[in-house]
mmCIF file of C-alpha atoms in Angstrom:
data_model
loop_
_atom_site.group_PDB
_atom_site.id
_atom_site.type_symbol
_atom_site.label_atom_id
_atom_site.label_comp_id
_atom_site.label_asym_id
_atom_site.label_seq_id
_atom_site.Cartn_x
_atom_site.Cartn_y
_atom_site.Cartn_z
ATOM 1 C CA MET A 21 1.535 -26.420 15.857
ATOM 2 C CA GLY A 22 5.302 -26.374 15.234
ATOM 3 C CA THR A 23 7.365 -24.925 12.453
ATOM 4 C CA SER A 24 8.320 -27.369 9.721
ATOM 5 C CA THR A 25 11.943 -27.965 8.821
ATOM 6 C CA GLY A 26 11.379 -26.307 5.430
ATOM 7 C CA GLU A 27 9.998 -23.161 7.066
ATOM 8 C CA LYS A 28 12.982 -23.011 9.409
ATOM 9 C CA ALA A 29 15.385 -23.262 6.483
ATOM 10 C CA MET A 30 13.652 -20.350 4.715
ATOM 11 C CA MET A 31 13.750 -17.999 7.710
ATOM 12 C CA LYS A 32 16.365 -15.280 7.469
ATOM 13 C CA CYS A 33 18.750 -14.982 10.393
ATOM 14 C CA THR A 34 19.064 -11.413 11.675
ATOM 15 C CA ILE A 35 20.643 -9.562 14.570
ATOM 16 C CA ALA A 36 18.763 -6.451 15.622
ATOM 17 C CA PRO A 37 20.067 -4.257 18.426
ATOM 18 C CA TRP A 38 17.691 -3.094 21.139
ATOM 19 C CA LEU A 39 18.471 0.425 22.310
ATOM 20 C CA SER A 40 17.602 1.149 25.919
ATOM 21 C CA VAL A 41 16.712 4.800 26.375
ATOM 22 C CA ARG A 42 14.931 7.196 28.658
ATOM 23 C CA ARG A 43 11.807 8.725 27.058
ATOM 24 C CA SER A 44 11.232 5.982 24.481
ATOM 25 C CA GLY A 45 8.330 7.748 22.772
ATOM 26 C CA LYS A 46 10.528 10.772 22.089
ATOM 27 C CA ALA A 47 13.333 8.462 20.912
ATOM 28 C CA VAL A 48 11.047 6.845 18.329
ATOM 29 C CA GLU A 49 10.090 10.277 17.003
ATOM 30 C CA PHE A 50 13.765 11.317 16.874
ATOM 31 C CA TYR A 51 14.778 8.231 14.858
ATOM 32 C CA LYS A 52 11.938 8.899 12.418
ATOM 33 C CA ALA A 53 13.070 12.508 11.938
ATOM 34 C CA ALA A 54 16.825 11.804 11.945
ATOM 35 C CA PHE A 55 17.037 8.611 9.911
ATOM 36 C CA GLY A 56 13.654 8.294 8.190
ATOM 37 C CA ALA A 57 12.835 5.278 10.349
ATOM 38 C CA THR A 58 9.428 3.653 10.060
ATOM 39 C CA GLU A 59 7.626 1.654 12.734
ATOM 40 C CA ALA A 60 7.321 -2.062 12.046
ATOM 41 C CA PHE A 61 5.881 -2.799 15.509
ATOM 42 C CA ARG A 62 4.810 -0.699 18.491
ATOM 43 C CA ILE A 63 3.251 -1.245 21.889
ATOM 44 C CA GLU A 64 2.622 1.395 24.538
ATOM 45 C CA SER A 65 2.244 1.001 28.260
ATOM 46 C CA PRO A 66 -0.214 3.022 30.347
ATOM 47 C CA ASP A 67 2.686 5.039 31.812
ATOM 48 C CA GLY A 68 3.672 6.262 28.324
ATOM 49 C CA GLY A 69 6.543 3.845 27.715
ATOM 50 C CA VAL A 70 6.987 2.535 24.192
ATOM 51 C CA VAL A 71 8.562 -0.586 22.759
ATOM 52 C CA ALA A 72 9.048 -0.246 19.022
ATOM 53 C CA ARG A 73 10.758 -2.123 16.214
ATOM 54 C CA LEU A 74 12.005 0.450 13.733
ATOM 55 C CA SER A 75 13.294 0.048 10.203
ATOM 56 C CA VAL A 76 15.641 2.259 8.203
ATOM 57 C CA ASP A 77 15.400 0.984 4.624
ATOM 58 C CA GLY A 78 14.982 -2.576 5.918
ATOM 59 C CA ALA A 79 17.671 -2.414 8.631
ATOM 60 C CA GLU A 80 15.800 -3.036 11.869
ATOM 61 C CA PHE A 81 16.455 -2.093 15.470
ATOM 62 C CA TRP A 82 14.380 -1.935 18.635
ATOM 63 C CA VAL A 83 13.850 0.919 21.082
ATOM 64 C CA GLY A 84 12.444 0.728 24.580
ATOM 65 C CA ASP A 85 12.680 2.391 27.949
ATOM 66 C CA GLU A 86 15.497 1.293 30.179
ATOM 67 C CA SER A 87 14.586 -1.153 32.929
ATOM 68 C CA PRO A 88 17.336 -1.268 35.543
ATOM 69 C CA GLU A 89 15.465 -4.057 37.336
ATOM 70 C CA HIS A 90 16.214 -6.221 34.258
ATOM 71 C CA GLN A 91 19.789 -4.917 33.827
ATOM 72 C CA ASN A 92 18.824 -2.734 30.823
ATOM 73 C CA PHE A 93 20.408 0.680 31.256
ATOM 74 C CA SER A 94 20.411 3.704 28.986
ATOM 75 C CA PRO A 95 23.661 5.514 28.162
ATOM 76 C CA GLU A 96 22.320 8.433 30.222
ATOM 77 C CA THR A 97 22.186 6.221 33.317
ATOM 78 C CA ILE A 98 25.624 4.652 32.939
ATOM 79 C CA GLY A 99 27.388 7.760 31.635
ATOM 80 C CA GLY A 100 28.030 6.441 28.108
ATOM 81 C CA GLY A 101 27.442 3.411 25.949
ATOM 82 C CA SER A 102 29.348 0.227 25.260
ATOM 83 C CA VAL A 103 28.482 -0.026 21.544
ATOM 84 C CA ARG A 104 28.239 2.219 18.502
ATOM 85 C CA MET A 105 25.665 1.716 15.799
ATOM 86 C CA VAL A 106 26.979 1.563 12.217
ATOM 87 C CA LEU A 107 24.438 2.865 9.714
ATOM 88 C CA THR A 108 25.602 2.223 6.141
ATOM 89 C CA VAL A 109 23.816 4.412 3.596
ATOM 90 C CA GLY A 110 24.339 5.630 0.060
ATOM 91 C CA ASP A 111 24.689 9.310 1.029
ATOM 92 C CA PRO A 112 26.268 9.635 4.479
ATOM 93 C CA ASP A 113 26.676 13.411 4.141
ATOM 94 C CA ALA A 114 22.938 13.937 3.692
ATOM 95 C CA LEU A 115 21.884 11.571 6.487
ATOM 96 C CA PHE A 116 24.497 13.016 8.850
ATOM 97 C CA ALA A 117 23.131 16.519 8.191
ATOM 98 C CA ARG A 118 19.545 15.276 8.662
ATOM 99 C CA ALA A 119 20.440 13.679 12.004
ATOM 100 C CA VAL A 120 22.115 16.883 13.244
ATOM 101 C CA THR A 121 19.097 18.936 12.141
ATOM 102 C CA ALA A 122 16.855 16.535 14.096
ATOM 103 C CA GLY A 123 18.884 17.051 17.288
ATOM 104 C CA ALA A 124 21.924 14.756 17.149
ATOM 105 C CA LYS A 125 25.319 16.185 18.106
ATOM 106 C CA ALA A 126 28.198 15.887 15.647
ATOM 107 C CA VAL A 127 31.046 13.895 17.212
ATOM 108 C CA HIS A 128 33.136 13.602 14.042
ATOM 109 C CA GLU A 129 32.221 15.332 10.779
ATOM 110 C CA VAL A 130 31.869 13.165 7.672
ATOM 111 C CA SER A 131 35.259 12.572 6.068
ATOM 112 C CA GLU A 132 37.188 9.864 4.261
ATOM 113 C CA MET A 133 39.153 7.439 6.412
ATOM 114 C CA HIS A 134 40.042 3.767 6.401
ATOM 115 C CA GLY A 135 38.383 3.262 3.011
ATOM 116 C CA TRP A 136 35.095 4.768 4.173
ATOM 117 C CA ARG A 137 33.251 8.051 3.922
ATOM 118 C CA VAL A 138 31.979 8.263 7.500
ATOM 119 C CA GLY A 139 30.927 10.600 10.277
ATOM 120 C CA ARG A 140 29.700 10.065 13.820
ATOM 121 C CA VAL A 141 26.807 11.570 15.772
ATOM 122 C CA ALA A 142 25.506 11.172 19.302
ATOM 123 C CA ASP A 143 21.733 11.001 19.464
ATOM 124 C CA PRO A 144 19.849 12.862 22.231
ATOM 125 C CA PHE A 145 19.561 9.611 24.208
ATOM 126 C CA GLY A 146 23.301 8.896 24.390
ATOM 127 C CA HIS A 147 23.741 6.369 21.567
ATOM 128 C CA HIS A 148 26.514 6.954 19.029
ATOM 129 C CA TRP A 149 25.944 6.331 15.314
ATOM 130 C CA GLU A 150 28.624 5.943 12.655
ATOM 131 C CA ILE A 151 26.967 7.036 9.397
ATOM 132 C CA GLY A 152 28.909 6.071 6.318
ATOM 133 C CA ARG A 153 29.641 3.944 3.296
ATOM 134 C CA GLU A 154 32.618 2.089 1.885
ATOM 135 C CA LEU A 155 34.499 3.898 -0.857
#
């Protein structure tokens, strides 16, 4: 049974990043502690790997173990990442502090620049997060 044209028109278009990590189960727990993420979807493999769709106040992203055989590498494997996540929140100071308490490393303390109040952390899995809001 196909999707009707009306249903297609009502679907919301989204782009959700998929973060490749080592130790995906630990990554899910970190994002819950650091950002208050909730699980919208989760599957586990017998070897302990996790694929999860997480939500931070409705902003979704995916997390799963790297799979070099499919060209999915974690920042730990390639020695850095090619993207930064931008997490826009009402209180960047509080979320920045929460992320650091949960184990993220401060890259740039929260300050005002370019019309934003923003700081940057590196999570324990190598991904960088800009946490801020427009002024």
